[in-house]
C-alpha cells in the first residue's frame, strides 16, 4: 500500500509535468501546497489508530466520525484563510521568498485542497475499524483502487481543456477522485462486514464505552509524531527557496524536490504503519475479544515480520 501511494504521487506529478507551458512553476506551486497540506492536516490520518483501538460499537464509531467532521471543518477554514488572507501571503510569498506568480498558484492550489483532509480522515477512520477486524486485504484493495483511479483520471484530464485553463486541477481532481474511491470502498466494507456485527454500545467486557475525550487524548500524541515527521519536507522547501532567493533556480529546485520526494519516502514509510500491527493482534487488549479470529499471531511473529520489512526496505 505504501509503495502504491508513492507511485500515485509520481502520477500526480506527471499530470503537472505534462503541461506545455510553466510546467516547472506549476510543479513547484503544487509541491509547496501539497506539502503544507500534509503537514497541517495529514496527522488526521492517525485517527486510523483510534478506530483500531477504541471503536467497539456503533456509538463509538459515531463519536469517531464526529471528531473527524469537526477536524475536517477546521482544516477547510484554515485552507481558506491561507488562500485569501494576509497570513497566507506572508507564509507563502514572504516566508518562502517566491515570486508573485508562484505564490498565487500555491495559495490557489491550497484552496483547492481544502476538502481533502476530511475525506482522507473519514477513509482512515474506517480503515482502522476494518484492520481491527482483520480486513487488512480490503484496506489494501481500497488503497490500490485509490492509486488506479488517480492514474486513470490523470490520463483522462490530460486530454481535457484543463491543461490549458487550469493545469493545477489535473492532479488535484485526480487526488479527490482517488480519495473518493478509497473512502467509498472502506465505508461500504464497514457496512457490509462489520456494522451488523458490532453492538450498539460497548460493554464492560470490551473495556467500556469510549469517550470523545479519550479518543482525542489518545490521538494527539500520535498526530504530533506524524506532524513532526512531515514538517521536514516544508522546512526543506522553505530553506531551498529562501537560500536561492526566490529566483527561477529556486522554483526549479522546489519542483525537483516535488518530483523526487515520493521515491525517497518509499524505503522508510512502512515504519509509520507497523504501529497498527500489534494492537490488532494483542490478545490482552479487551477490545479484541469482540473479533472472532483463529489467528495465533504472537509478539515473536510481529518481531520477525518487522525484521523482514526492514530487510526489504534496505534492499530497496
Coordinates of C-alpha atoms in Angstrom, one line a residue:
X1 CA 0.0 0.0 0.0
X2 CA 2.8 2.4 0.9
X3 CA 4.6 1.6 -2.3
X4 CA 1.4 2.3 -4.2
X5 CA 0.9 5.7 -2.6
X6 CA 4.5 6.6 -3.7
X7 CA 3.6 5.6 -7.2
X8 CA 0.4 7.7 -7.2
X9 CA 2.3 10.8 -6.2
X10 CA 4.5 10.3 -9.2
X11 CA 1.4 10.0 -11.4
X12 CA 0.1 13.3 -10.0
X13 CA 3.4 15.0 -10.6
X14 CA 3.2 13.6 -14.2
X15 CA -0.1 15.4 -14.6
X16 CA 1.6 18.7 -13.9
X17 CA 4.8 18.0 -15.8
X18 CA 2.8 17.3 -18.9
X19 CA 1.7 21.0 -19.1
X20 CA 3.5 22.5 -22.1
X21 CA 3.9 26.0 -20.5
X22 CA 5.1 26.8 -17.0
X23 CA 5.4 23.1 -16.1
X24 CA 8.3 23.8 -13.6
X25 CA 6.4 26.7 -12.0
X26 CA 3.2 24.6 -11.7
X27 CA 5.1 21.6 -10.2
X28 CA 6.7 23.9 -7.6
X29 CA 3.4 25.5 -6.7
X30 CA 1.7 22.2 -6.4
X31 CA 4.6 20.8 -4.3
X32 CA 4.5 23.7 -1.9
X33 CA 0.7 23.5 -1.4
X34 CA 0.7 19.7 -1.1
X35 CA 3.5 19.5 1.4
X36 CA 1.9 22.2 3.6
X37 CA -1.5 20.5 3.4
X38 CA 0.1 17.2 4.5
X39 CA 1.9 18.9 7.4
X40 CA -1.1 20.8 8.8
X41 CA -3.8 18.2 8.2
X42 CA -2.0 15.0 7.4
X43 CA -1.8 13.9 11.0
X44 CA -5.6 13.2 10.9
X45 CA -4.7 10.0 9.1
X46 CA -3.5 8.7 12.5
X47 CA -7.2 8.6 13.5
X48 CA -6.9 5.1 12.0
X49 CA -5.4 4.1 15.3
X50 CA -8.4 5.4 17.1
X51 CA -10.7 3.2 15.0
X52 CA -8.3 0.3 15.7
X53 CA -8.3 0.7 19.4
X54 CA -11.5 2.5 20.6
X55 CA -14.3 1.7 18.1
X56 CA -16.0 -1.4 19.5
X57 CA -19.7 -0.3 18.9
X58 CA -21.8 1.7 16.6
X59 CA -21.9 4.5 19.2
X60 CA -18.1 4.6 19.3
X61 CA -17.9 4.8 15.6
X62 CA -20.3 7.7 15.6
X63 CA -18.1 9.6 18.0
X64 CA -15.0 8.9 15.9
X65 CA -16.8 10.2 12.8
X66 CA -18.0 13.3 14.6
X67 CA -14.4 14.1 15.6
X68 CA -13.3 13.9 12.0
X69 CA -16.2 16.0 10.8
X70 CA -15.1 18.8 13.1
X71 CA -11.4 18.4 12.3
X72 CA -12.3 18.5 8.6
X73 CA -14.3 21.7 9.0
X74 CA -11.4 23.3 10.9
X75 CA -9.0 22.2 8.1
X76 CA -11.2 23.7 5.5
X77 CA -11.4 27.0 7.3
X78 CA -7.6 27.0 7.7
X79 CA -7.1 26.4 4.0
X80 CA -9.4 29.2 3.1
X81 CA -7.6 31.6 5.4
X82 CA -4.2 30.6 3.8
X83 CA -5.7 31.2 0.4
X84 CA -7.3 34.6 0.9
X85 CA -5.8 36.3 4.0
X86 CA -2.6 38.2 4.6
X87 CA -1.4 35.2 6.7
X88 CA -1.3 33.1 3.6
X89 CA 0.5 35.8 1.7
X90 CA 3.1 36.0 4.5
X91 CA 3.6 32.2 4.8
X92 CA 3.8 31.6 1.0
X93 CA 5.2 34.7 -0.6
X94 CA 7.2 36.4 2.1
X95 CA 8.5 33.5 4.1
X96 CA 9.4 31.4 1.1
X97 CA 10.6 34.3 -1.0
X98 CA 8.7 33.1 -4.0
X99 CA 7.6 35.4 -6.8
X100 CA 4.0 36.6 -7.2
X101 CA 3.1 34.1 -9.8
X102 CA 4.3 31.0 -7.8
X103 CA 2.8 32.4 -4.6
X104 CA -0.6 33.0 -6.3
X105 CA -0.7 29.5 -7.8
X106 CA 0.4 27.9 -4.5
X107 CA -2.4 29.6 -2.5
X108 CA -4.9 28.7 -5.2
X109 CA -3.8 25.0 -5.0
X110 CA -4.1 25.1 -1.2
X111 CA -7.7 26.3 -1.5
X112 CA -8.5 23.5 -3.9
X113 CA -7.1 21.0 -1.4
X114 CA -9.4 22.3 1.4
X115 CA -11.8 19.3 1.4
X116 CA -9.1 16.5 1.0
X117 CA -8.2 16.2 4.7
X118 CA -11.8 15.5 5.6
X119 CA -12.1 12.7 3.0
X120 CA -8.8 11.3 4.0
X121 CA -9.7 11.3 7.7
X122 CA -13.0 9.5 7.0
X123 CA -11.2 6.9 5.0
X124 CA -8.5 6.3 7.6
X125 CA -11.0 6.1 10.5
X126 CA -12.9 3.2 8.7
X127 CA -9.6 1.7 7.7
X128 CA -8.7 1.4 11.4
X129 CA -12.1 -0.3 12.2
X130 CA -11.5 -2.8 9.3
X131 CA -8.0 -3.5 10.5
X132 CA -9.3 -4.2 13.9
X133 CA -11.5 -6.9 12.5
X134 CA -8.6 -8.3 10.4
X135 CA -9.9 -7.0 7.0
X136 CA -6.4 -5.8 6.0
X137 CA -6.8 -7.2 2.5
X138 CA -9.9 -4.9 2.0
X139 CA -7.9 -1.9 3.2
X140 CA -5.1 -2.7 0.8
X141 CA -7.5 -3.1 -2.1
X142 CA -9.0 0.3 -1.2
X143 CA -5.6 1.9 -1.4
X144 CA -4.7 0.2 -4.6
X145 CA -8.1 1.3 -6.1
X146 CA -7.2 4.8 -5.0
X147 CA -4.0 4.7 -6.9
X148 CA -5.6 3.2 -10.0
X149 CA -8.3 5.8 -10.0
X150 CA -5.8 8.6 -9.8
X151 CA -3.7 7.3 -12.6
X152 CA -6.7 6.9 -14.8
X153 CA -8.1 10.3 -14.1
X154 CA -4.7 11.9 -14.7
X155 CA -4.7 10.3 -18.1
X156 CA -8.2 11.4 -18.8
X157 CA -7.8 15.0 -17.6
X158 CA -4.6 15.4 -19.6
X159 CA -6.8 15.2 -22.7
X160 CA -9.3 17.8 -21.4
X161 CA -9.4 21.5 -21.6
X162 CA -8.0 21.8 -18.1
X163 CA -4.4 21.5 -19.4
X164 CA -4.9 25.0 -20.9
X165 CA -7.4 26.6 -18.5
X166 CA -6.3 25.4 -15.0
X167 CA -3.5 22.8 -15.1
X168 CA -3.4 22.7 -11.2
X169 CA -6.7 21.0 -11.2
X170 CA -5.4 17.9 -13.1
X171 CA -3.5 16.4 -10.1
X172 CA -5.9 17.9 -7.5
X173 CA -9.1 16.5 -9.1
X174 CA -7.3 13.1 -9.6
X175 CA -6.4 13.2 -5.9
X176 CA -10.0 13.8 -5.0
X177 CA -11.3 11.0 -7.2
X178 CA -8.8 8.5 -5.8
X179 CA -9.8 9.6 -2.2
X180 CA -13.5 9.2 -3.1
X181 CA -12.9 5.7 -4.4
X182 CA -10.9 4.7 -1.3
X183 CA -13.4 6.3 1.1
X184 CA -16.4 4.7 -0.6
X185 CA -14.7 1.3 -0.7
X186 CA -13.8 1.4 3.0
X187 CA -17.2 2.7 4.1
X188 CA -19.0 0.0 2.1
X189 CA -16.7 -2.6 3.5
X190 CA -17.5 -1.4 7.0
X191 CA -21.3 -1.6 6.4
X192 CA -21.1 -4.9 4.7
X193 CA -18.8 -6.8 7.1
X194 CA -18.9 -5.0 10.5
X195 CA -21.8 -2.7 11.1
X196 CA -24.3 -5.5 11.8
X197 CA -21.8 -7.5 13.9
X198 CA -20.8 -4.9 16.5
X199 CA -23.2 -3.9 19.3
X200 CA -24.9 -0.6 19.6
X201 CA -22.9 0.2 22.8
X202 CA -19.7 -1.2 24.3
X203 CA -20.0 -3.3 27.4
X204 CA -17.5 -3.7 30.3
X205 CA -16.2 -6.9 28.7
X206 CA -14.8 -4.8 25.8
X207 CA -13.2 -2.1 28.0
X208 CA -16.3 0.1 28.4
X209 CA -17.6 2.9 26.2
X210 CA -15.1 5.2 24.7
X211 CA -15.5 9.0 25.1
X212 CA -14.5 11.7 22.7
X213 CA -12.0 13.0 25.3
X214 CA -10.4 9.5 25.4
X215 CA -10.2 9.4 21.7
X216 CA -8.6 12.8 21.4
X217 CA -6.2 12.2 24.3
X218 CA -5.1 9.0 22.5
X219 CA -4.9 10.6 19.1
X220 CA -3.0 13.9 19.7
X221 CA 0.4 12.4 20.7
X222 CA 0.4 10.2 17.6
X223 CA -0.7 13.1 15.4
X224 CA 2.2 15.2 16.9
X225 CA 4.7 12.4 16.0
X226 CA 3.4 12.4 12.4
X227 CA 3.4 16.1 12.2
X228 CA 7.0 16.2 13.4
X229 CA 7.9 13.7 10.7
X230 CA 6.1 15.6 7.9
X231 CA 7.5 19.0 8.9
X232 CA 10.8 18.0 7.3
X233 CA 9.5 18.5 3.7
X234 CA 8.1 22.0 4.2
X235 CA 11.3 23.0 6.0
X236 CA 13.4 21.7 3.2
X237 CA 11.2 23.6 0.7
X238 CA 11.5 26.7 2.8
X239 CA 15.3 26.7 3.1
X240 CA 15.8 25.8 -0.5
X241 CA 13.5 28.6 -1.7
X242 CA 14.9 31.2 0.7
X243 CA 18.5 30.3 0.0
X244 CA 18.1 30.7 -3.7
X245 CA 16.2 34.0 -3.2
X246 CA 13.0 33.1 -4.9
X247 CA 14.8 33.0 -8.3
X248 CA 14.0 30.7 -11.2
X249 CA 16.6 28.4 -9.7
X250 CA 14.6 28.2 -6.5
X251 CA 11.4 27.3 -8.4
X252 CA 13.3 24.6 -10.3
X253 CA 14.8 23.2 -7.0
X254 CA 11.3 23.0 -5.4
X255 CA 9.9 21.4 -8.5
X256 CA 12.7 18.8 -8.4
X257 CA 12.0 18.1 -4.7
X258 CA 8.3 17.6 -5.5
X259 CA 9.2 15.0 -8.2
X260 CA 11.8 13.1 -6.2
X261 CA 10.4 13.1 -2.6
X262 CA 8.0 10.2 -3.1
X263 CA 10.8 8.0 -4.3
X264 CA 12.9 8.8 -1.2
X265 CA 9.8 8.1 1.0
X266 CA 9.4 4.5 -0.2
X267 CA 12.1 2.8 1.9
X268 CA 11.0 4.1 5.3
X269 CA 7.3 4.7 5.0
X270 CA 6.5 1.3 6.5
X271 CA 7.8 2.4 9.9
X272 CA 4.7 4.5 10.4
X273 CA 2.3 1.8 9.5
X274 CA 3.9 -1.0 11.5
X275 CA 2.4 0.5 14.6
X276 CA -1.0 -0.8 13.7
X277 CA 0.0 -4.5 13.7
X278 CA 0.5 -5.1 17.4
X279 CA -2.9 -3.5 18.6
X280 CA -4.8 -5.6 16.1
X281 CA -3.3 -8.9 17.3
X282 CA -2.7 -8.2 21.0
X283 CA -4.6 -10.8 23.0
X284 CA -4.5 -8.8 26.2
X285 CA -6.5 -5.9 24.6
X286 CA -10.1 -6.4 25.8
X287 CA -11.5 -4.7 22.7
X288 CA -10.1 -7.6 20.6
X289 CA -12.4 -10.0 22.3
X290 CA -15.1 -8.8 20.0
X291 CA -13.2 -10.0 16.9
X292 CA -13.6 -13.6 16.0
X293 CA -10.3 -14.9 14.7
X294 CA -8.4 -18.2 14.7
X295 CA -5.0 -16.5 14.2
X296 CA -2.2 -17.3 16.5
X297 CA -0.1 -14.3 15.9
X298 CA 2.4 -13.6 18.8
X299 CA 4.8 -10.9 19.6
X300 CA 7.6 -13.1 18.2
X301 CA 5.8 -13.3 14.8
X302 CA 5.4 -9.5 14.8
X303 CA 9.1 -9.0 15.5
X304 CA 10.0 -11.4 12.7
X305 CA 7.7 -9.6 10.4
X306 CA 9.3 -6.3 11.3
X307 CA 12.8 -7.6 10.5
X308 CA 11.5 -8.8 7.1
X309 CA 10.1 -5.4 6.4
X310 CA 13.4 -3.8 7.4
X311 CA 15.3 -6.2 5.1
X312 CA 13.1 -5.4 2.1
X313 CA 13.5 -1.7 2.9
X314 CA 17.3 -1.9 2.9
X315 CA 17.1 -3.9 -0.3
X316 CA 15.1 -1.1 -2.0

